[in-house]
Coordinates of C-alpha atoms and ligand atoms in Angstrom, one line a residue:
X149 CA -6.7 3.5 1.7
X150 CA -7.3 3.7 -2.0
X151 CA -10.9 5.2 -1.6
X152 CA -9.5 8.0 1.0
X153 CA -6.9 9.2 -1.6
X154 CA -9.4 9.0 -4.4
X155 CA -12.1 11.0 -2.3
X156 CA -9.1 13.5 -1.6
X157 CA -8.4 13.8 -5.3
X158 CA -12.1 14.2 -6.3
X159 CA -12.5 16.9 -3.8
X160 CA -9.5 18.7 -5.2
X161 CA -10.6 18.5 -8.8
X162 CA -14.3 18.8 -8.2
X163 CA -14.6 21.5 -5.7
X164 CA -11.3 23.1 -4.7
X165 CA -10.1 23.9 -8.3
X166 CA -12.4 26.0 -10.3
X167 CA -9.9 27.0 -13.2
X168 CA -6.6 26.2 -14.4
X169 CA -5.0 29.4 -12.7
X170 CA -6.0 27.9 -9.4
X171 CA -3.1 25.6 -9.9
X172 CA 0.1 26.0 -7.8
X173 CA 2.9 24.7 -10.3
X174 CA 3.8 25.4 -13.8
X175 CA 2.3 22.1 -14.8
X176 CA -0.2 23.5 -17.2
X177 CA 1.5 25.5 -20.2
X178 CA -0.6 27.7 -22.6
X179 CA -2.0 27.1 -26.0
X180 CA 0.6 29.8 -27.5
X181 CA 3.5 27.2 -27.1
X182 CA 1.5 24.4 -29.1
X183 CA 2.7 23.3 -32.6
X184 CA 0.7 25.7 -35.2
X185 CA -1.1 22.7 -36.9
X186 CA -2.8 22.1 -33.6
X187 CA -3.8 25.5 -32.7
X188 CA -7.0 25.6 -34.7
X189 CA -8.2 22.5 -33.0
X190 CA -8.0 23.9 -29.7
X191 CA -9.7 27.2 -31.0
X192 CA -12.9 24.9 -31.6
X193 CA -13.1 24.2 -27.9
X194 CA -15.5 25.9 -25.6
X195 CA -14.0 28.5 -23.3
X196 CA -15.3 26.7 -20.1
X197 CA -13.7 23.4 -20.9
X198 CA -10.5 25.1 -21.7
X199 CA -10.5 27.0 -18.2
X200 CA -10.9 23.8 -16.4
X201 CA -7.9 22.3 -18.0
X202 CA -5.5 20.5 -15.6
X203 CA -3.3 18.7 -17.9
X204 CA 0.8 18.7 -17.9
X205 CA 1.4 18.1 -21.7
X206 CA 0.1 17.5 -24.9
X207 CA -1.3 14.2 -26.0
X208 CA -2.1 14.5 -29.4
X209 CA 0.2 12.1 -31.4
X210 CA 0.2 12.2 -35.3
X211 CA -1.8 9.9 -37.5
X212 CA -5.1 9.7 -35.5
X213 CA -7.4 9.8 -38.3
X214 CA -9.9 7.0 -38.2
X215 CA -8.5 5.7 -34.7
X216 CA -10.5 4.9 -31.5
X217 CA -9.0 6.7 -28.7
X218 CA -9.6 6.5 -24.9
X219 CA -8.7 9.3 -22.6
X220 CA -8.0 8.3 -18.9
X221 CA -9.0 10.9 -16.6
X222 CA -10.4 13.1 -19.2
X223 CA -11.5 15.9 -16.6
X224 CA -13.7 18.5 -18.4
X225 CA -12.8 17.0 -21.8
X226 CA -10.4 19.3 -23.3
X227 CA -8.4 16.7 -25.0
X228 CA -11.5 14.6 -25.8
X229 CA -12.6 17.4 -27.9
X230 CA -9.3 17.8 -29.6
X231 CA -8.9 14.3 -30.2
X232 CA -12.5 14.2 -31.6
X233 CA -11.4 16.4 -34.4
X234 CA -7.9 14.6 -35.2
X235 CA -9.7 11.2 -35.3
X236 CA -12.4 12.6 -37.7
X237 CA -15.9 11.4 -38.3
X238 CA -14.8 7.7 -38.8
X239 CA -13.2 7.7 -35.6
X240 CA -14.4 7.6 -31.8
X241 CA -13.0 9.0 -28.7
X242 CA -14.0 8.1 -24.9
X243 CA -13.1 10.0 -21.9
X244 CA -13.4 8.3 -18.4
X245 CA -13.3 10.4 -15.2
X246 CA -14.2 9.6 -11.5
X247 CA -15.0 13.5 -10.6
X248 CA -18.7 14.1 -11.2
X249 CA -18.0 18.0 -11.5
X250 CA -15.4 17.5 -14.1
X251 CA -17.7 15.2 -16.1
X252 CA -20.6 17.5 -16.1
X253 CA -18.5 20.5 -17.6
X254 CA -17.6 17.9 -20.4
X255 CA -21.1 16.6 -20.9
X256 CA -22.7 20.1 -20.7
X257 CA -20.7 21.2 -24.0
X258 CA -21.1 18.0 -25.8
X259 CA -23.8 19.9 -28.2
X260 CA -21.6 22.9 -28.7
X261 CA -18.7 20.7 -29.8
X262 CA -21.0 18.5 -32.2
X263 CA -22.2 21.7 -33.8
X264 CA -18.5 23.3 -34.1
X265 CA -16.9 20.3 -35.2
X266 CA -19.7 19.0 -37.5
X267 CA -19.9 15.6 -36.1
X268 CA -20.7 13.3 -33.1
X269 CA -17.9 10.8 -32.1
X270 CA -17.3 11.4 -28.4
X271 CA -18.7 9.7 -25.3
X272 CA -18.0 10.2 -21.6
X273 CA -18.2 7.4 -19.0
X274 CA -17.9 7.8 -15.3
X275 CA -15.4 5.4 -14.0
X276 CA -12.0 4.5 -12.4
X277 CA -8.9 4.1 -14.4
X278 CA -7.9 1.2 -12.1
X279 CA -11.2 -0.6 -13.1
X280 CA -11.2 -0.5 -16.7
X281 CA -12.2 -4.0 -17.1
X282 CA -15.5 -3.2 -15.3
X283 CA -16.6 -0.7 -18.2
X284 CA -18.3 -2.0 -21.0
X285 CA -15.4 -1.7 -23.3
X286 CA -14.3 -4.2 -25.7
X287 CA -10.6 -5.7 -25.0
X288 CA -8.0 -5.0 -27.4
X289 CA -10.3 -2.4 -29.2
X290 CA -8.3 0.7 -28.8
X291 CA -5.8 2.0 -31.2
X292 CA -4.5 4.6 -29.0
X293 CA -5.0 5.5 -25.1
X294 CA -4.0 8.9 -23.8
X295 CA -4.0 10.4 -20.5
X296 CA -2.9 13.9 -19.3
X297 CA -1.7 14.1 -15.8
X298 CA -3.7 11.5 -14.1
X299 CA -1.8 8.4 -13.8
X300 CA 0.3 10.2 -10.8
X301 CA -2.9 10.5 -9.1
X302 CA -3.7 6.9 -9.0
X303 CA -3.3 4.9 -5.8
X304 CA -2.9 1.6 -7.8
X305 CA -0.6 2.2 -10.8
X306 CA -0.2 -1.3 -11.4
X307 CA -4.0 -1.7 -12.1
X308 CA -3.8 1.0 -14.5
X309 CA -1.2 -0.3 -16.8
X310 CA -2.9 -3.7 -16.5
X311 CA -6.1 -2.0 -17.9
X312 CA -4.2 -0.2 -20.6
X313 CA -2.7 -3.7 -21.8
X314 CA -6.2 -5.1 -21.8
X315 CA -7.8 -2.4 -23.8
X316 CA -5.1 -1.6 -26.6
X317 CA -5.1 -3.4 -29.7
X318 CA -1.8 -5.1 -30.7
X319 CA 0.5 -2.3 -32.2
X320 CA -1.5 0.3 -30.4
X321 CA 0.2 2.7 -27.9
X322 CA -0.6 4.5 -24.6
X323 CA 0.4 8.0 -25.4
X324 CA 0.4 10.0 -22.2
X325 CA 1.8 13.0 -20.2
X326 CA 2.5 12.7 -16.4
X327 CA 4.5 14.1 -13.6
X328 CA 7.7 12.2 -12.5
X329 CA 10.2 12.8 -9.8
X330 CA 14.1 12.6 -10.0
X331 CA 13.9 10.3 -6.7
X332 CA 11.3 8.4 -4.7
X333 CA 8.9 10.9 -3.2
X334 CA 9.2 10.9 0.6
X335 CA 6.1 9.9 2.8
X336 CA 5.8 13.8 4.0
X337 CA 5.4 14.9 0.3
X338 CA 3.3 11.7 -0.5
X339 CA 0.7 12.4 2.6
X340 CA 0.3 16.1 2.0
X341 CA -3.1 16.3 0.4
X342 CA -2.4 19.6 -1.4
X343 CA 0.9 18.2 -3.1
X344 CA -0.9 15.1 -3.9
X345 CA -3.7 16.9 -5.7
X346 CA -1.1 18.9 -7.4
X347 CA 0.2 16.0 -9.1
X348 CA 3.4 16.1 -7.1
X349 CA 2.7 13.7 -4.2
X350 CA 1.9 10.6 -6.4
X351 CA 4.4 11.1 -9.1
X352 CA 6.7 8.0 -9.5
X353 CA 10.4 8.2 -9.6
X354 CA 11.3 7.8 -13.0
X355 CA 13.2 4.7 -12.8
X356 CA 10.3 3.0 -10.8
X357 CA 8.0 4.1 -13.7
X358 CA 10.1 2.3 -16.2
X359 CA 10.2 -1.0 -13.9
X360 CA 6.2 -0.6 -13.8
X361 CA 5.9 -0.6 -17.5
X362 CA 8.3 -3.4 -17.7
X363 CA 6.0 -5.4 -15.4
X364 CA 3.1 -4.7 -17.5
X365 CA 4.7 -5.9 -20.9
X366 CA 5.6 -2.2 -22.0
X367 CA 9.4 -3.4 -22.3
X368 CA 10.8 -0.1 -24.2
X369 CA 9.0 2.9 -23.0
X370 CA 9.9 5.9 -25.0
X371 CA 10.4 9.2 -23.8
X372 CA 9.0 11.8 -26.1
X373 CA 9.2 15.1 -24.5
X374 CA 10.2 16.4 -21.2
X375 CA 10.2 19.6 -19.1
X376 CA 11.1 20.6 -15.4
X377 CA 8.1 22.0 -13.3
X378 CA 8.3 24.8 -11.1
X379 CA 6.5 25.2 -8.0
X380 CA 4.9 28.7 -8.4
X381 CA 3.4 28.9 -4.9
X382 CA 6.0 30.2 -2.4
X383 CA 4.2 28.6 0.3
X384 CA 4.4 25.1 -1.2
X385 CA 7.8 25.1 -2.5
X386 CA 9.6 24.4 0.8
X387 CA 7.3 21.3 1.4
X388 CA 8.9 19.4 -1.4
X389 CA 12.3 19.6 -0.1
X390 CA 15.0 18.4 -2.6
X391 CA 12.8 16.6 -4.9
X392 CA 12.8 17.8 -8.4
X393 CA 9.8 17.1 -10.9
X394 CA 9.3 16.9 -14.4
X395 CA 6.4 16.7 -16.6
X396 CA 7.1 14.2 -19.4
X397 CA 5.4 12.4 -22.3
X398 CA 6.0 8.7 -22.8
X399 CA 4.8 6.4 -25.5
X400 CA 4.3 2.7 -24.4
X401 CA 3.8 0.4 -27.7
X402 CA 1.8 -2.8 -27.0
X403 CA 4.3 -5.2 -29.0
X404 CA 4.8 -8.6 -28.0
X405 CA 8.1 -8.8 -29.5
X406 CA 9.8 -5.9 -27.9
X407 CA 13.1 -6.6 -26.1
X408 CA 14.0 -5.0 -22.8
X409 CA 17.0 -3.1 -24.5
X410 CA 17.6 -1.7 -27.9
X411 CA 19.5 -4.3 -29.9
X412 CA 21.3 -3.9 -33.1
X413 CA 20.3 -6.1 -36.1
X414 CA 21.8 -3.6 -38.8
X415 CA 18.2 -2.4 -39.8
X416 CA 17.2 1.0 -41.0
X417 CA 14.1 2.8 -42.1
X418 CA 13.5 5.7 -44.8
X419 CA 10.5 7.9 -43.7
X420 CA 8.1 8.8 -47.0
X421 CA 7.2 12.1 -45.5
X422 CA 3.3 11.2 -45.7
X423 CA 2.2 11.5 -42.4
X424 CA -0.1 14.8 -42.1
X425 CA 1.7 17.7 -40.5
X426 CA 5.2 15.9 -40.4
X427 CA 6.3 16.4 -44.1
X428 CA 9.9 17.2 -43.1
X429 CA 10.5 14.7 -40.4
X430 CA 8.8 12.2 -38.2
X431 CA 9.4 12.3 -34.3
X432 CA 9.0 9.0 -32.8
X433 CA 10.7 10.2 -29.4
X434 CA 13.2 12.3 -27.9
X435 CA 15.8 10.3 -29.5
X436 CA 14.3 9.5 -33.0
X437 CA 13.5 12.3 -35.2
X438 CA 13.5 10.7 -38.5
X439 CA 14.1 13.1 -41.7
X440 CA 12.0 12.5 -44.6
X441 CA 14.0 10.4 -47.4
X442 CA 17.1 9.6 -45.1
X443 CA 18.2 6.2 -44.6
X444 CA 18.0 6.1 -40.5
X445 CA 19.5 3.3 -38.7
X446 CA 17.2 1.9 -35.9
X447 CA 17.4 -0.7 -33.3
X448 CA 15.2 -3.8 -33.5
X449 CA 12.6 -2.1 -31.3
X450 CA 12.3 1.0 -33.1
X451 CA 11.8 -1.0 -36.3
X452 CA 8.8 -2.9 -34.6
X453 CA 7.4 0.3 -33.5
X454 CA 7.1 1.4 -36.8
X455 CA 6.6 -1.7 -38.8
X456 CA 3.9 -3.3 -36.3
X457 CA 2.0 -0.2 -35.9
X458 CA -0.4 2.4 -37.5
X459 CA 2.8 4.2 -38.9
X460 CA 4.0 1.2 -41.1
X461 CA 2.7 2.4 -44.5
X462 CA 4.6 5.6 -44.0
X463 CA 8.1 3.9 -44.0
X464 CA 10.1 1.9 -46.1
X465 CA 12.0 -1.1 -44.0
X466 CA 15.7 -2.3 -44.6
X467 CA 16.8 -5.4 -43.1
X468 CA 15.4 -8.1 -40.8
X469 CA 16.2 -9.9 -37.5
X470 CA 18.5 -12.6 -38.9
X471 CA 21.9 -11.1 -37.9
X472 CA 22.5 -9.5 -34.5
X473 CA 25.3 -6.9 -33.9
X474 CA 25.1 -6.5 -30.2
X475 CA 23.6 -3.4 -28.1
X476 CA 22.5 -0.5 -30.3
X477 CA 24.7 2.6 -29.8
X478 CA 23.4 5.1 -27.2
X479 CA 21.1 2.7 -25.2
X480 CA 21.4 4.4 -21.9
X481 CA 20.1 4.4 -18.3
X482 CA 20.9 7.6 -17.0
X483 CA 18.2 10.3 -15.8
X484 CA 16.5 10.8 -19.1
X485 CA 15.1 14.2 -18.4
X486 CA 16.8 17.6 -19.4
X487 CA 18.0 19.4 -16.1
X488 CA 17.6 22.8 -17.8
X489 CA 14.9 24.8 -15.9
X490 CA 14.8 27.5 -18.8
X491 CA 11.3 27.1 -20.3
X492 CA 12.7 28.4 -23.8
X493 CA 14.1 24.6 -24.1
X494 CA 10.7 23.3 -24.3
X495 CA 9.7 24.9 -27.7
X496 CA 6.8 23.5 -29.5
X497 CA 6.8 20.4 -27.4
X498 CA 4.8 22.1 -24.6
X499 CA 0.9 21.8 -24.3
Ligands
LIG499 C1 -5.0 16.7 -13.1 S1 -6.6 16.5 -13.6 C2 -6.4 16.2 -15.5 C3 -7.5 16.3 -16.2 C4 -7.5 16.3 -18.0 N1 -6.7 15.1 -18.1 C5 -6.9 17.5 -18.3 O1 -5.9 17.5 -18.9 O2 -7.7 18.7 -18.0 C6 -7.0 14.8 -13.2 C7 -8.3 14.2 -13.4 O3 -8.0 12.8 -13.5 C8 -9.2 12.4 -12.6 N2 -8.9 10.9 -11.8 C9 -7.8 11.1 -11.1 N3 -7.9 10.1 -10.5 C10 -8.7 9.1 -11.3 C11 -8.9 7.7 -11.2 N4 -8.3 6.8 -10.3 N5 -10.0 7.3 -12.0 C12 -10.7 8.1 -12.9 N6 -10.3 9.4 -12.9 C13 -9.3 9.8 -12.2 C14 -9.5 13.5 -11.7 O4 -11.0 13.5 -11.6 C15 -9.3 14.7 -12.5 O5 -10.5 15.1 -13.5

């Protein structure tokens, strides 16, 4: 069964789609919606690579210099070549994909990018994101794992998150963009090969995603950005029924001490304003835009995400875990996505 799904996805991305414009939803968004600091990075990327981009978000978190990054389902390599510039010559980026045609485009343009970027810090591997332990990658060796619109396509999402836990360093993060549904996707949608290939059929109901993350030790998934998806092909829209789909970026930190809820220990952080391109504020997630210099109260989990990760040296930390004050205000469990379908609301968060 898993192989049938994967063969159908390979056929979709290897043979049926040739360009971003062949997609039948608003999953992809254009380069003009990117933050200004990232635009020059994408301008260094080969046009054929850009033209075969099928992601649904932006997987470029700040502070990557010197990091070792893995891209799950890298496709033709757009994000790998962008991340290669962000990690710099002392970092490394490895892209994994199962579709030969996609990888062939990525590999074909490697020499072009070595030339335009000025160094060679990229590798592409053929492989399955459900079988990361079979690749020759050292456990616990990645600072950041990214993925752009791929996990929804996997028939075994438990295996994917197990592999992510296995390969991340302590304090590292899985920063990824994917498609989610506001309810469990009915069988008719799941079994439709076009809807599946378009990243809708395999999308998780958002609350099932949170359960999946918990099962694999990611106890406090943080939503960073989200936007509703439109099905632009009129023939396809009726086939999804009432299900609403969203593209969302989550970050999952590999931190052993996180709790399942935001608990209040009376702690706070002060951002020093020292992360490149984030002089005014640092955005950890949708609910934590931390202004430079401000005493910013945080729950125990947020404190740990900043204190026990690559962000630590950019913050001052106030408090400890000695005294507990109950649940942190605003720790909720409603639908986390914005229902507003206007794209203007997505601002610079889009890809
Ligand atoms: C929607 S495309 C996204 C590609 C790329 N991340 C981008 O942003 O352009 C999905 C990609 O994931 C790859 N993929 C899907 N399932 C996979 C799996 N189980 N293992 C490895 N690659 C997979 C496909 O081959 C395809 O290239």
